[in-house]
Amino acid sequence: MAGRLRLRTPEITPIEGGFLLRDPYGVYEKPLALTEGGLFLLSLMEGRTLEEVREEVFRTHGVIVPLKELEELAKALEEAGLLLTEKVEARLREEEEKLKRERPMRLAGLSYPEREEEAQAFLEAFRASFSGEAPPARALLLPHLEPSRVPEVYGATLASLEKTAPPERIYVVGVAHRPLKERVAALPVPFHTPFGPAEPDLGALQALDALLPFELFNTPLAFREEHSLELPLFFLKGVFPQARFLPLLVGQRTAAFGEALKVVLAEHPGLLVLAVDLSHVGPRFGDKPLSRPLAEEARRRDLGFLGRLAQGEPEAALAHLGANPTRVDATEVVASLSPLLRGQKGEVLAYRLDLEAPTLSAVGAGTLVFA
C-alpha cells in the first residue's frame, strides 16, 4: 500500500489474547482482532509509509517485519474502516450525508416495537410499572439504559410526563458515547420513531449555535447509533407527538453550553431533559464481579448524587462523586448544565441499580423531576 498512512482512532476493547478494534461510529460493523504486537505496529503507522514502519521497528527493536505482514495489516485496517483510504473516506461521506437528511431508527424491534400500535401498548405497560405519585416536570432527568432493564424508572418518567403540559419544544441532552469534534454537538434532522418523526426545532438550534464559541452542528456520525438520544426520544415523542426537539450530545463539560442554553430557553421555552445513566460497575467496566460492598458503594454514590441535584446543588452533586470511581456517566452533562440546574428543586421518583447477570455487572438509573 503506497503513500503515507492515515488512521482513524478506533474503539479498543481488551479481549483474551489481545484487543478488539472497532469503527467508533459503527459504519463498518466488522471488528478487527489484534495481538499486542499488532497494536504496537498500528501505533507506528500514522503519517508513515509501510517501509518507514519497518525501518522504525528495526531501529528500535532490531526486528525485521516482513513487508507482506504490514500490507496484510493495512488491508485488514481498511476493511474495518480504520485506515483512511479513498474507499473508506467515500463510504464515511456517504453515511454522513444520509444523516444530514434524517436519522433512522436503530433500536426498533430490539429495545422497543417498530409499529405505532405496539409502541403505544409498550408505553402503557411501562407506565403501569410505576404505582407512585409524580409531579409535572419543568425539567427532567431520565435514563438511556435499555428500557426492559429498568421499567419502573421509565414508568416514573411517564407518570410525570402525563401530568406535564405539552411543551412546544423539548431539549434532549444526551451523553455522547462516540467521539465528538467539539465538546457538544447537535443533529438538526428528523429522528424517526414509531410515532412518526421527531422533528427538529431549527430556529432554537440555530439560536443556540449562534451563542456558542464552536460549531454546534458537528460530527453527524456520532448520532448514527447513539442510544442516549434514541431511547428517550421514543418515550418523549410517544407522550408529546406535537413537540419539536433539540437533540444534543455532550462529550466534554463546558459551562459555555449551559450559559448559552439558559439564554435560548428564555427565548424559546421548553422542557429540558437530561438523558443520563448513573453508576457503571462490575467486570464489564473494569471491576471485580458485583458484590454487596460494590453495589452499596454504587447506590450510595448514585443516590447522593441525585439527592444533591434535587436540592438544586449541581456542584455539590459532582463533588459527592469525587474521582467518580463508580463511573456515573451523567457528570459531563450535569457539569455543563449547572447554570440551569443551580437552585432548581426536584424530587427523585425512582432509582434502580440493575444487574446484568451474564457479566456480573450493574448500571444505575433514576428519574428526577424538577417541578
Coordinates of C-alpha atoms in Angstrom, one line a residue:
M1 CA 0.0 0.0 0.0
A2 CA 1.7 3.2 -1.3
G3 CA 1.8 6.5 0.4
R4 CA 1.7 7.8 4.0
L5 CA -0.9 6.1 6.2
R6 CA -3.8 8.0 7.8
L7 CA -5.6 6.2 10.6
R8 CA -8.9 6.7 12.3
T9 CA -9.0 6.5 16.1
P10 CA -10.5 3.1 16.9
E11 CA -12.7 1.9 19.8
I12 CA -10.4 -0.6 21.6
T13 CA -11.6 -3.4 23.8
P14 CA -9.2 -5.7 25.6
I15 CA -10.0 -9.4 25.0
E16 CA -8.3 -12.6 25.9
G17 CA -5.0 -12.7 23.9
G18 CA -5.2 -9.2 22.5
F19 CA -7.5 -6.4 21.6
L20 CA -10.7 -5.9 19.5
L21 CA -10.7 -2.7 17.4
R22 CA -13.9 -1.2 16.0
D23 CA -15.1 1.7 13.9
P24 CA -16.2 4.2 16.7
Y25 CA -19.3 5.2 14.7
G26 CA -20.4 1.7 13.7
V27 CA -20.3 2.4 9.9
Y28 CA -18.1 -0.6 9.5
E29 CA -19.6 -3.4 11.6
K30 CA -16.8 -6.0 11.4
P31 CA -14.3 -5.6 14.3
L32 CA -10.6 -6.3 13.9
A33 CA -8.7 -8.5 16.4
L34 CA -5.1 -7.7 17.1
T35 CA -2.4 -9.1 19.3
E36 CA -0.3 -6.8 21.5
G37 CA 2.3 -6.9 18.7
G38 CA -0.2 -5.9 16.1
L39 CA -1.4 -3.0 18.2
F40 CA 2.3 -1.9 18.5
L41 CA 2.7 -1.9 14.8
L42 CA -0.6 0.1 14.5
S43 CA 0.8 2.7 16.9
L44 CA 3.7 3.4 14.4
M45 CA 1.6 3.8 11.3
E46 CA 0.1 7.2 11.4
G47 CA 1.9 9.5 8.9
R48 CA 4.4 6.9 7.9
T49 CA 4.8 4.6 4.9
L50 CA 4.9 0.9 5.4
E51 CA 8.6 1.0 4.6
E52 CA 9.1 3.6 7.3
V53 CA 7.3 1.5 9.8
R54 CA 9.6 -1.4 9.0
E55 CA 12.6 0.9 9.5
E56 CA 11.3 2.2 12.8
V57 CA 10.7 -1.3 14.2
F58 CA 14.2 -2.4 13.1
R59 CA 15.8 0.8 14.6
T60 CA 14.1 0.4 18.0
H61 CA 13.9 -3.4 18.4
G62 CA 16.3 -4.9 15.8
V63 CA 13.5 -6.9 14.3
I64 CA 12.7 -7.1 10.6
V65 CA 9.0 -7.2 9.9
P66 CA 8.1 -8.7 6.5
L67 CA 6.5 -6.1 4.2
K68 CA 3.8 -8.6 3.4
E69 CA 2.8 -8.7 7.1
L70 CA 2.4 -4.9 7.2
E71 CA 0.5 -4.9 3.9
E72 CA -1.9 -7.5 5.3
L73 CA -2.4 -5.4 8.5
A74 CA -3.1 -2.3 6.4
K75 CA -5.6 -4.2 4.3
A76 CA -7.4 -5.5 7.5
L77 CA -7.5 -2.0 8.9
E78 CA -9.1 -0.7 5.6
E79 CA -11.7 -3.5 5.8
A80 CA -12.5 -2.5 9.4
G81 CA -12.8 1.2 8.3
L82 CA -9.9 2.2 10.4
L83 CA -7.4 3.2 7.6
L84 CA -8.4 6.3 5.7
T85 CA -8.2 5.3 2.1
E86 CA -10.3 6.9 -0.7
K87 CA -12.7 4.0 -0.5
V88 CA -13.2 4.4 3.3
E89 CA -13.5 8.1 3.1
A90 CA -16.1 7.8 0.3
R91 CA -18.2 5.5 2.5
L92 CA -17.9 7.7 5.5
R93 CA -19.0 10.7 3.5
E94 CA -22.0 8.8 2.1
E95 CA -23.1 7.8 5.6
E96 CA -22.7 11.4 6.9
E97 CA -24.8 12.8 4.0
K98 CA -27.6 10.3 4.9
L99 CA -27.5 11.5 8.5
K100 CA -27.7 15.1 7.3
R101 CA -31.2 14.3 5.9
E102 CA -32.7 12.0 8.6
R103 CA -31.8 9.8 11.5
P104 CA -33.4 6.3 11.1
M105 CA -34.5 4.1 14.0
R106 CA -31.6 1.8 15.0
L107 CA -33.2 0.0 18.0
A108 CA -36.7 -0.6 16.8
G109 CA -37.5 -4.3 17.2
L110 CA -34.8 -4.7 19.7
S111 CA -35.4 -2.1 22.5
Y112 CA -38.9 -1.1 21.5
P113 CA -41.6 -2.0 19.0
E114 CA -41.4 -0.7 15.4
R115 CA -45.1 -0.2 14.8
E116 CA -47.1 2.5 16.4
E117 CA -49.9 0.4 17.8
E118 CA -47.5 -2.0 19.6
A119 CA -45.4 1.0 20.7
Q120 CA -48.4 2.6 22.4
A121 CA -49.1 -0.6 24.2
F122 CA -45.4 -0.7 25.2
L123 CA -45.7 2.8 26.7
E124 CA -48.8 1.8 28.7
A125 CA -47.2 -1.3 30.1
F126 CA -44.2 0.8 31.3
R127 CA -46.5 3.4 32.8
A128 CA -48.2 0.6 34.7
S129 CA -44.9 -0.5 36.2
F130 CA -44.8 2.6 38.4
S131 CA -47.5 3.0 41.1
G132 CA -46.3 6.1 42.9
E133 CA -47.4 9.7 42.6
A134 CA -45.5 12.1 40.3
P135 CA -45.5 15.9 39.9
P136 CA -45.4 17.7 36.5
A137 CA -42.0 18.5 35.2
R138 CA -40.3 21.7 34.3
A139 CA -37.1 19.8 33.8
L140 CA -36.4 16.1 34.0
L141 CA -33.5 13.6 34.4
L142 CA -34.3 10.2 33.0
P143 CA -32.2 7.2 31.9
H144 CA -31.0 6.0 28.5
L145 CA -30.4 2.4 29.7
E146 CA -32.2 -0.4 27.9
P147 CA -35.8 0.0 28.9
S148 CA -36.5 -3.6 29.8
R149 CA -33.8 -3.4 32.5
V150 CA -35.4 -0.6 34.4
P151 CA -39.2 -0.5 33.5
E152 CA -40.3 1.2 36.7
V153 CA -37.8 4.0 36.2
Y154 CA -39.2 4.8 32.8
G155 CA -42.6 4.3 34.3
A156 CA -41.9 7.1 36.8
T157 CA -40.8 9.3 33.9
L158 CA -44.1 8.6 32.1
A159 CA -46.1 9.3 35.3
S160 CA -44.6 12.8 35.4
L161 CA -44.9 13.5 31.7
E162 CA -48.6 12.7 31.7
K163 CA -49.1 15.5 34.2
T164 CA -46.9 17.9 32.3
A165 CA -48.5 20.4 29.9
P166 CA -47.4 19.6 26.4
P167 CA -44.3 21.6 25.6
E168 CA -43.8 23.4 22.3
R169 CA -40.2 22.0 22.2
I170 CA -38.1 19.6 24.2
Y171 CA -34.3 19.9 24.7
V172 CA -32.9 16.4 25.0
V173 CA -29.3 16.4 26.2
G174 CA -27.7 13.0 26.0
V175 CA -24.3 11.5 26.8
A176 CA -22.0 11.1 23.7
H177 CA -20.8 7.6 23.6
R178 CA -18.9 8.3 20.4
P179 CA -16.1 10.9 19.8
L180 CA -17.2 14.5 19.0
K181 CA -15.2 17.0 17.1
E182 CA -16.4 19.7 19.7
R183 CA -17.5 19.4 23.3
V184 CA -21.2 19.5 22.3
A185 CA -23.0 18.5 19.1
A186 CA -26.5 18.7 17.6
L187 CA -28.0 17.0 14.6
P188 CA -30.8 19.2 13.1
V189 CA -32.7 16.5 11.3
P190 CA -35.9 14.4 12.0
F191 CA -35.2 11.4 14.3
H192 CA -37.6 8.6 13.2
T193 CA -39.7 6.9 15.9
P194 CA -42.7 4.5 15.7
F195 CA -44.9 7.6 16.4
G196 CA -43.6 9.5 13.4
P197 CA -40.5 11.7 13.0
A198 CA -39.3 13.8 16.0
E199 CA -38.9 17.0 14.0
P200 CA -36.1 19.4 15.0
D201 CA -36.7 23.0 16.1
L202 CA -34.4 24.6 13.7
G203 CA -34.9 28.1 15.0
A204 CA -33.9 27.3 18.5
L205 CA -31.0 25.2 17.4
Q206 CA -29.7 28.0 15.2
A207 CA -30.1 30.4 18.1
L208 CA -28.1 28.1 20.3
D209 CA -25.4 27.6 17.7
A210 CA -25.0 31.4 17.3
L211 CA -24.2 31.8 21.1
L212 CA -21.6 29.1 21.3
P213 CA -17.8 29.6 20.7
F214 CA -17.7 26.5 18.5
E215 CA -19.7 24.9 15.6
L216 CA -22.7 23.1 17.1
F217 CA -23.6 21.1 14.1
N218 CA -20.5 18.8 14.1
T219 CA -19.9 15.1 13.9
P220 CA -23.1 13.8 12.4
L221 CA -21.7 10.2 12.5
A222 CA -21.7 10.4 16.3
F223 CA -25.5 10.3 16.2
R224 CA -25.7 7.3 14.0
E225 CA -26.1 4.7 16.8
E226 CA -26.4 6.9 19.8
H227 CA -28.9 5.3 22.2
S228 CA -28.7 8.1 24.8
L229 CA -31.0 10.1 22.4
E230 CA -32.9 7.4 20.6
L231 CA -34.4 5.7 23.7
P232 CA -35.5 8.9 25.5
L233 CA -36.9 10.3 22.2
F234 CA -39.1 7.2 21.9
F235 CA -40.8 7.9 25.2
L236 CA -40.9 11.7 24.7
K237 CA -42.4 11.5 21.2
G238 CA -44.9 8.9 22.3
V239 CA -46.2 11.3 25.0
F240 CA -45.8 14.6 23.2
P241 CA -46.4 13.9 19.5
Q242 CA -46.6 17.6 18.5
A243 CA -43.5 18.8 20.2
R244 CA -40.3 19.8 18.3
F245 CA -37.0 18.6 19.5
L246 CA -33.4 19.7 20.0
P247 CA -31.3 16.5 20.0
L248 CA -28.0 17.4 21.8
L249 CA -24.9 15.4 22.8
V250 CA -22.3 16.3 25.4
G251 CA -18.9 14.8 25.1
Q252 CA -17.0 17.1 27.5
R253 CA -18.2 19.6 30.0
T254 CA -18.3 23.2 29.0
A255 CA -20.0 26.0 31.0
A256 CA -20.5 27.9 27.7
F257 CA -23.1 25.4 26.7
G258 CA -25.2 25.8 29.9
E259 CA -25.0 29.6 29.7
A260 CA -26.0 29.6 26.1
L261 CA -28.8 27.2 26.6
K262 CA -30.1 29.3 29.5
V263 CA -30.4 32.3 27.1
V264 CA -32.1 30.2 24.4
L265 CA -34.6 28.6 26.9
A266 CA -35.7 32.1 27.9
E267 CA -36.4 33.0 24.3
H268 CA -37.6 29.5 23.2
P269 CA -39.2 27.9 26.3
G270 CA -39.4 24.2 26.5
L271 CA -38.9 21.1 28.6
L272 CA -35.2 20.3 29.5
V273 CA -34.4 16.6 29.6
L274 CA -31.1 15.1 30.8
A275 CA -30.8 11.7 29.3
V276 CA -28.2 10.1 31.6
D277 CA -27.4 6.9 33.4
L278 CA -25.6 6.6 36.8
S279 CA -23.0 4.1 38.1
H280 CA -21.4 1.5 35.9
V281 CA -19.7 -1.2 37.9
G282 CA -18.5 -4.8 37.5
P283 CA -16.2 -6.7 35.2
R284 CA -17.7 -5.1 32.1
F285 CA -16.3 -1.8 33.3
G286 CA -13.0 -2.9 34.8
D287 CA -14.1 -4.0 38.3
K288 CA -14.3 -7.4 40.0
P289 CA -17.7 -9.1 39.8
L290 CA -20.5 -7.3 41.5
S291 CA -20.6 -7.8 45.3
R292 CA -22.6 -6.4 48.1
P293 CA -19.9 -3.8 49.0
L294 CA -19.6 -2.7 45.4
A295 CA -23.3 -2.5 44.9
E296 CA -23.7 -0.5 48.2
E297 CA -21.0 1.9 47.1
A298 CA -22.7 2.4 43.7
R299 CA -26.1 3.0 45.3
R300 CA -24.5 5.5 47.8
R301 CA -22.9 7.4 45.1
D302 CA -26.0 7.4 42.8
L303 CA -28.5 8.4 45.5
G304 CA -26.2 11.0 47.0
F305 CA -25.7 12.5 43.5
L306 CA -29.4 12.5 42.7
G307 CA -30.3 13.9 46.2
R308 CA -28.0 16.9 45.8
L309 CA -29.3 17.6 42.4
A310 CA -32.8 17.5 43.8
Q311 CA -31.7 20.2 46.2
G312 CA -30.5 22.5 43.4
E313 CA -26.9 21.9 44.1
P314 CA -25.2 20.5 41.0
E315 CA -21.7 21.4 42.1
A316 CA -22.2 19.5 45.4
A317 CA -23.6 16.6 43.4
L318 CA -20.5 16.4 41.4
A319 CA -18.2 16.9 44.4
H320 CA -20.0 14.0 46.1
L321 CA -18.8 11.7 43.3
G322 CA -15.2 12.7 43.9
A323 CA -13.0 11.0 41.3
N324 CA -16.1 9.1 40.2
P325 CA -14.9 5.6 41.0
T326 CA -18.3 4.1 40.0
R327 CA -18.3 5.8 36.6
V328 CA -21.5 7.8 36.8
D329 CA -22.0 8.9 33.2
A330 CA -24.1 11.9 34.0
T331 CA -21.1 14.0 35.1
E332 CA -20.3 15.9 31.8
V333 CA -24.0 16.7 31.1
V334 CA -24.7 17.9 34.7
A335 CA -21.5 20.0 34.8
S336 CA -22.3 21.6 31.5
L337 CA -25.9 22.4 32.6
S338 CA -25.0 23.6 36.1
P339 CA -26.1 27.2 35.2
L340 CA -29.6 25.9 34.5
L341 CA -29.8 23.4 37.4
R342 CA -28.4 25.6 40.2
G343 CA -31.2 26.4 42.6
Q344 CA -33.8 24.2 40.9
K345 CA -35.6 21.9 43.4
G346 CA -36.7 18.4 42.4
E347 CA -37.8 15.0 43.6
V348 CA -36.3 11.6 43.0
L349 CA -39.2 9.4 41.8
A350 CA -37.4 6.1 41.1
Y351 CA -33.9 4.5 41.3
R352 CA -32.5 1.1 40.5
L353 CA -29.1 -0.5 40.3
D354 CA -29.8 -3.1 37.6
L355 CA -27.8 -6.4 37.5
E356 CA -26.5 -7.6 34.1
A357 CA -26.4 -11.2 35.1
P358 CA -24.2 -12.6 32.2
T359 CA -21.3 -10.2 33.0
L360 CA -22.0 -9.8 36.8
S361 CA -22.0 -6.1 36.2
A362 CA -24.6 -3.4 37.0
V363 CA -25.8 0.0 35.9
G364 CA -27.7 2.6 37.9
A365 CA -30.7 4.5 36.5
G366 CA -33.0 7.1 38.0
T367 CA -35.8 9.5 37.4
L368 CA -35.5 13.0 38.9
V369 CA -38.3 15.6 38.3
F370 CA -37.7 19.3 38.7
A371 CA -41.2 20.5 39.5

